[in-house]
């Protein structure tokens, strides 16, 4: 451990994090030192996301510099003309975000790579948009999205404006390990290779957003009042800019306590519109003002959430419900005709309702693995083949318009949702119309907390052991299809090889169950989270009415628990604990 401490103190030039390690060493806190120094942060397709603090396993100035050095070398060796094309660098309002971005910029200019610098706070989609507009070699966004205040992250986009995917991440990770000796530590403000560009890119972005809005019907006017919260993040400036250009800024009432960027997120436990209680202040504001619609972004404004007051009850729309509403609105606005070369995309853990609409209306729906690294790259591949990709979404409040940016964007989603509300009046009422036309889809998404990786692997091994080549049933339901992306098996394909990519390093099983007298069947996916000690389940039942769909979903959830997840080491999410333990 002494060697690791010495190595850290030799490399680190930040007095704050040096002092952290020096204090731990003086206190002989071997456990904490081992936690911080014995392992390195793993660079993956999401880049880096971790707790801030001293140590090779934390996000700090040294690990930012080392990561940037590796990324710079990778780009120089693999992207033609990258030094002149440059890299776009942006940051959000989290603790240390600007400092980390400045250090990254210093590394790239030292390496001779042009830096397109965002000199003020940006929402995350502004980086991939900038890569596209500036024809840059890559992009970096310093953000941890909706993670707790103690975290930060380093998100990387390729020259195509999409998040990097495998095997690019592995090549960058290897380059980082070859570039651990810091070559730059101070920001080089006067470097001729560093160009402040945010006002230009922002104006281009707002132009495209407003042009998209102008093409939609009806034209947005100031008769649609709504409450908005940026959740202590950067969204307000960008949304206000768009609303002013469109001419409807007066329609918005902002949650004052959450309006300004605050890296501590003081009014919420988790700064995520999905989380219970996150919209409490917005609801209070709306009730006080007599407003019946709430719109929200997460702190880096790449996600979007919505709620509507139905009679005296607030309904918070799920990501799937918003996704289906936006998909249908865009489909109708773009002509609403059958065309197999028109695509909409969703992820493997999102609702099947979009596929049902596509089947009925005659357009195409495609499914990818979770994450916009998959959705964005899939959209590009389809577009290269002459197809028209209108929209993509995943259930975790992410919505993408490929014509604007190949990543999720909470600002454009907000504008589109407002346009849809202007046309329909009540989004809830429209959702009921869609259910009546295409079927009721009830989703139950939850998780079990696992104590460690070994327990998680044991659980998945137990599941696979309950049948050959897969379990025949779950509860009283017959398994009609089984897809295991860990073992590269799909019972529905001729050669039993899945269409979606497989990986032995990640646990993911999808199961289709037979219908009953009350429903048309159930599909669910279980997967081990890559960022948290959780086993997640995404379950959906289709039926002819809402109550039957919900009953079927909850009944199968109980079966899954009884058959697979009753291990006392596992702790289910609190909101379902009473149901499953009764």
PDB file of N, CA and C in Angstrom, residues 3-55:
ATOM      1  N   UNK A   3       3.570   1.734  -1.547  1.00  0.00           N
ATOM      2  CA  UNK A   3       3.989   2.012  -2.926  1.00  0.00           C
ATOM      3  C   UNK A   3       2.894   2.754  -3.679  1.00  0.00           C
ATOM      4  N   UNK A   4       1.634   2.331  -3.490  1.00  0.00           N
ATOM      5  CA  UNK A   4       0.516   2.993  -4.150  1.00  0.00           C
ATOM      6  C   UNK A   4       0.334   4.423  -3.661  1.00  0.00           C
ATOM      7  N   UNK A   5       0.514   4.632  -2.346  1.00  0.00           N
ATOM      8  CA  UNK A   5       0.423   5.982  -1.796  1.00  0.00           C
ATOM      9  C   UNK A   5       1.500   6.866  -2.407  1.00  0.00           C
ATOM     10  N   UNK A   6       2.715   6.353  -2.477  1.00  0.00           N
ATOM     11  CA  UNK A   6       3.821   7.125  -3.043  1.00  0.00           C
ATOM     12  C   UNK A   6       3.568   7.453  -4.512  1.00  0.00           C
ATOM     13  N   UNK A   7       3.029   6.465  -5.248  1.00  0.00           N
ATOM     14  CA  UNK A   7       2.746   6.688  -6.654  1.00  0.00           C
ATOM     15  C   UNK A   7       1.679   7.749  -6.836  1.00  0.00           C
ATOM     16  N   UNK A   8       0.634   7.709  -5.997  1.00  0.00           N
ATOM     17  CA  UNK A   8      -0.408   8.726  -6.087  1.00  0.00           C
ATOM     18  C   UNK A   8       0.174  10.116  -5.820  1.00  0.00           C
ATOM     19  N   UNK A   9       0.939  10.254  -4.766  1.00  0.00           N
ATOM     20  CA  UNK A   9       1.493  11.559  -4.393  1.00  0.00           C
ATOM     21  C   UNK A   9       2.504  12.049  -5.422  1.00  0.00           C
ATOM     22  N   UNK A  10       3.173  11.139  -6.125  1.00  0.00           N
ATOM     23  CA  UNK A  10       4.101  11.530  -7.176  1.00  0.00           C
ATOM     24  C   UNK A  10       3.360  12.109  -8.382  1.00  0.00           C
ATOM     25  N   UNK A  11       2.197  11.526  -8.718  1.00  0.00           N
ATOM     26  CA  UNK A  11       1.470  11.917  -9.915  1.00  0.00           C
ATOM     27  C   UNK A  11       0.494  13.073  -9.695  1.00  0.00           C
ATOM     28  N   UNK A  12      -0.145  13.124  -8.530  1.00  0.00           N
ATOM     29  CA  UNK A  12      -1.234  14.073  -8.288  1.00  0.00           C
ATOM     30  C   UNK A  12      -0.687  15.453  -7.952  1.00  0.00           C
ATOM     31  N   UNK A  13      -1.191  16.477  -8.652  1.00  0.00           N
ATOM     32  CA  UNK A  13      -0.765  17.854  -8.399  1.00  0.00           C
ATOM     33  C   UNK A  13      -1.896  18.712  -7.831  1.00  0.00           C
ATOM     34  N   UNK A  14      -2.987  18.091  -7.477  1.00  0.00           N
ATOM     35  CA  UNK A  14      -4.109  18.811  -6.880  1.00  0.00           C
ATOM     36  C   UNK A  14      -3.936  18.773  -5.363  1.00  0.00           C
ATOM     37  N   UNK A  15      -3.771  19.923  -4.698  1.00  0.00           N
ATOM     38  CA  UNK A  15      -3.529  19.925  -3.251  1.00  0.00           C
ATOM     39  C   UNK A  15      -4.664  19.313  -2.436  1.00  0.00           C
ATOM     40  N   UNK A  16      -5.899  19.422  -2.933  1.00  0.00           N
ATOM     41  CA  UNK A  16      -7.045  18.888  -2.189  1.00  0.00           C
ATOM     42  C   UNK A  16      -6.991  17.368  -2.127  1.00  0.00           C
ATOM     43  N   UNK A  17      -6.827  16.732  -3.274  1.00  0.00           N
ATOM     44  CA  UNK A  17      -6.823  15.263  -3.292  1.00  0.00           C
ATOM     45  C   UNK A  17      -5.505  14.694  -2.766  1.00  0.00           C
ATOM     46  N   UNK A  18      -4.406  15.420  -2.900  1.00  0.00           N
ATOM     47  CA  UNK A  18      -3.147  14.990  -2.257  1.00  0.00           C
ATOM     48  C   UNK A  18      -3.346  14.909  -0.748  1.00  0.00           C
ATOM     49  N   UNK A  19      -4.002  15.964  -0.202  1.00  0.00           N
ATOM     50  CA  UNK A  19      -4.212  16.026   1.245  1.00  0.00           C
ATOM     51  C   UNK A  19      -5.102  14.881   1.719  1.00  0.00           C
ATOM     52  N   UNK A  20      -6.095  14.492   0.906  1.00  0.00           N
ATOM     53  CA  UNK A  20      -6.955  13.358   1.273  1.00  0.00           C
ATOM     54  C   UNK A  20      -6.139  12.088   1.473  1.00  0.00           C
ATOM     55  N   UNK A  21      -5.269  11.794   0.520  1.00  0.00           N
ATOM     56  CA  UNK A  21      -4.458  10.575   0.618  1.00  0.00           C
ATOM     57  C   UNK A  21      -3.435  10.693   1.743  1.00  0.00           C
ATOM     58  N   UNK A  22      -2.840  11.858   1.895  1.00  0.00           N
ATOM     59  CA  UNK A  22      -1.868  12.057   2.992  1.00  0.00           C
ATOM     60  C   UNK A  22      -2.528  11.847   4.348  1.00  0.00           C
ATOM     61  N   UNK A  23      -3.749  12.336   4.506  1.00  0.00           N
ATOM     62  CA  UNK A  23      -4.470  12.178   5.774  1.00  0.00           C
ATOM     63  C   UNK A  23      -4.799  10.711   6.040  1.00  0.00           C
ATOM     64  N   UNK A  24      -5.275  10.017   5.023  1.00  0.00           N
ATOM     65  CA  UNK A  24      -5.591   8.590   5.184  1.00  0.00           C
ATOM     66  C   UNK A  24      -4.339   7.784   5.511  1.00  0.00           C
ATOM     67  N   UNK A  25      -3.217   8.144   4.902  1.00  0.00           N
ATOM     68  CA  UNK A  25      -1.962   7.439   5.184  1.00  0.00           C
ATOM     69  C   UNK A  25      -1.501   7.712   6.610  1.00  0.00           C
ATOM     70  N   UNK A  26      -1.627   8.972   7.045  1.00  0.00           N
ATOM     71  CA  UNK A  26      -1.225   9.316   8.415  1.00  0.00           C
ATOM     72  C   UNK A  26      -2.089   8.601   9.443  1.00  0.00           C
ATOM     73  N   UNK A  27      -3.378   8.408   9.093  1.00  0.00           N
ATOM     74  CA  UNK A  27      -4.300   7.711  10.000  1.00  0.00           C
ATOM     75  C   UNK A  27      -4.170   6.193   9.898  1.00  0.00           C
ATOM     76  N   UNK A  28      -3.314   5.736   8.959  1.00  0.00           N
ATOM     77  CA  UNK A  28      -3.140   4.293   8.702  1.00  0.00           C
ATOM     78  C   UNK A  28      -4.486   3.604   8.393  1.00  0.00           C
ATOM     79  N   UNK A  29      -5.295   4.305   7.606  1.00  0.00           N
ATOM     80  CA  UNK A  29      -6.610   3.785   7.231  1.00  0.00           C
ATOM     81  C   UNK A  29      -6.452   2.877   6.008  1.00  0.00           C
ATOM     82  N   UNK A  30      -5.976   1.672   6.253  1.00  0.00           N
ATOM     83  CA  UNK A  30      -5.631   0.754   5.170  1.00  0.00           C
ATOM     84  C   UNK A  30      -6.849   0.385   4.313  1.00  0.00           C
ATOM     85  N   UNK A  31      -7.995   0.209   4.950  1.00  0.00           N
ATOM     86  CA  UNK A  31      -9.187  -0.199   4.214  1.00  0.00           C
ATOM     87  C   UNK A  31      -9.594   0.857   3.201  1.00  0.00           C
ATOM     88  N   UNK A  32      -9.611   2.117   3.629  1.00  0.00           N
ATOM     89  CA  UNK A  32     -10.012   3.191   2.723  1.00  0.00           C
ATOM     90  C   UNK A  32      -8.962   3.416   1.639  1.00  0.00           C
ATOM     91  N   UNK A  33      -7.695   3.327   2.020  1.00  0.00           N
ATOM     92  CA  UNK A  33      -6.638   3.476   1.022  1.00  0.00           C
ATOM     93  C   UNK A  33      -6.717   2.378  -0.041  1.00  0.00           C
ATOM     94  N   UNK A  34      -6.992   1.170   0.398  1.00  0.00           N
ATOM     95  CA  UNK A  34      -7.115   0.073  -0.553  1.00  0.00           C
ATOM     96  C   UNK A  34      -8.289   0.303  -1.499  1.00  0.00           C
ATOM     97  N   UNK A  35      -9.397   0.782  -0.943  1.00  0.00           N
ATOM     98  CA  UNK A  35     -10.578   1.056  -1.751  1.00  0.00           C
ATOM     99  C   UNK A  35     -10.289   2.097  -2.826  1.00  0.00           C
ATOM    100  N   UNK A  36      -9.488   3.092  -2.475  1.00  0.00           N
ATOM    101  CA  UNK A  36      -9.244   4.206  -3.391  1.00  0.00           C
ATOM    102  C   UNK A  36      -8.086   3.970  -4.355  1.00  0.00           C
ATOM    103  N   UNK A  37      -7.106   3.176  -3.948  1.00  0.00           N
ATOM    104  CA  UNK A  37      -5.867   3.092  -4.723  1.00  0.00           C
ATOM    105  C   UNK A  37      -5.595   1.753  -5.393  1.00  0.00           C
ATOM    106  N   UNK A  38      -6.218   0.685  -4.926  1.00  0.00           N
ATOM    107  CA  UNK A  38      -5.841  -0.647  -5.423  1.00  0.00           C
ATOM    108  C   UNK A  38      -6.482  -0.992  -6.773  1.00  0.00           C
ATOM    109  N   UNK A  39      -7.546  -0.300  -7.142  1.00  0.00           N
ATOM    110  CA  UNK A  39      -8.175  -0.524  -8.451  1.00  0.00           C
ATOM    111  C   UNK A  39      -8.314   0.800  -9.188  1.00  0.00           C
ATOM    112  N   UNK A  40      -8.385   0.719 -10.516  1.00  0.00           N
ATOM    113  CA  UNK A  40      -8.558   1.904 -11.344  1.00  0.00           C
ATOM    114  C   UNK A  40     -10.002   1.988 -11.832  1.00  0.00           C
ATOM    115  N   UNK A  41     -10.451   3.209 -12.100  1.00  0.00           N
ATOM    116  CA  UNK A  41     -11.731   3.389 -12.768  1.00  0.00           C
ATOM    117  C   UNK A  41     -11.695   2.659 -14.106  1.00  0.00           C
ATOM    118  N   UNK A  42     -12.788   1.988 -14.432  1.00  0.00           N
ATOM    119  CA  UNK A  42     -12.875   1.275 -15.700  1.00  0.00           C
ATOM    120  C   UNK A  42     -13.554   2.152 -16.736  1.00  0.00           C
ATOM    121  N   UNK A  43     -12.857   2.399 -17.842  1.00  0.00           N
ATOM    122  CA  UNK A  43     -13.437   3.171 -18.930  1.00  0.00           C
ATOM    123  C   UNK A  43     -14.289   2.246 -19.786  1.00  0.00           C
ATOM    124  N   UNK A  44     -15.576   2.611 -19.965  1.00  0.00           N
ATOM    125  CA  UNK A  44     -16.489   1.778 -20.748  1.00  0.00           C
ATOM    126  C   UNK A  44     -17.214   2.596 -21.786  1.00  0.00           C
ATOM    127  N   UNK A  45     -18.288   2.025 -22.332  1.00  0.00           N
ATOM    128  CA  UNK A  45     -19.033   2.728 -23.378  1.00  0.00           C
ATOM    129  C   UNK A  45     -19.696   3.997 -22.847  1.00  0.00           C
ATOM    130  N   UNK A  46     -19.937   4.053 -21.552  1.00  0.00           N
ATOM    131  CA  UNK A  46     -20.478   5.276 -20.952  1.00  0.00           C
ATOM    132  C   UNK A  46     -19.361   6.229 -20.528  1.00  0.00           C
ATOM    133  N   UNK A  47     -18.117   5.915 -20.890  1.00  0.00           N
ATOM    134  CA  UNK A  47     -16.986   6.715 -20.456  1.00  0.00           C
ATOM    135  C   UNK A  47     -16.659   6.390 -19.013  1.00  0.00           C
ATOM    136  N   UNK A  48     -16.694   7.411 -18.171  1.00  0.00           N
ATOM    137  CA  UNK A  48     -16.483   7.230 -16.738  1.00  0.00           C
ATOM    138  C   UNK A  48     -17.647   7.851 -15.977  1.00  0.00           C
ATOM    139  N   UNK A  49     -18.039   7.223 -14.879  1.00  0.00           N
ATOM    140  CA  UNK A  49     -18.979   7.834 -13.949  1.00  0.00           C
ATOM    141  C   UNK A  49     -18.684   7.264 -12.581  1.00  0.00           C
ATOM    142  N   UNK A  50     -18.396   8.132 -11.605  1.00  0.00           N
ATOM    143  CA  UNK A  50     -17.955   7.634 -10.303  1.00  0.00           C
ATOM    144  C   UNK A  50     -18.045   8.731  -9.250  1.00  0.00           C
ATOM    145  N   UNK A  51     -17.847   8.317  -8.014  1.00  0.00           N
ATOM    146  CA  UNK A  51     -17.752   9.257  -6.898  1.00  0.00           C
ATOM    147  C   UNK A  51     -16.486  10.102  -7.059  1.00  0.00           C
ATOM    148  N   UNK A  52     -16.583  11.388  -6.757  1.00  0.00           N
ATOM    149  CA  UNK A  52     -15.411  12.255  -6.791  1.00  0.00           C
ATOM    150  C   UNK A  52     -14.604  12.107  -5.507  1.00  0.00           C
ATOM    151  N   UNK A  53     -13.296  12.249  -5.631  1.00  0.00           N
ATOM    152  CA  UNK A  53     -12.418  12.142  -4.479  1.00  0.00           C
ATOM    153  C   UNK A  53     -11.045  11.666  -4.902  1.00  0.00           C
ATOM    154  N   UNK A  54     -10.144  11.568  -3.926  1.00  0.00           N
ATOM    155  CA  UNK A  54      -8.776  11.145  -4.215  1.00  0.00           C
ATOM    156  C   UNK A  54      -8.704   9.654  -4.459  1.00  0.00           C
ATOM    157  N   UNK A  55      -7.810   9.238  -5.351  1.00  0.00           N
ATOM    158  CA  UNK A  55      -7.580   7.818  -5.585  1.00  0.00           C
ATOM    159  C   UNK A  55      -7.807   7.414  -7.025  1.00  0.00           C
TER     160      UNK A  55
END
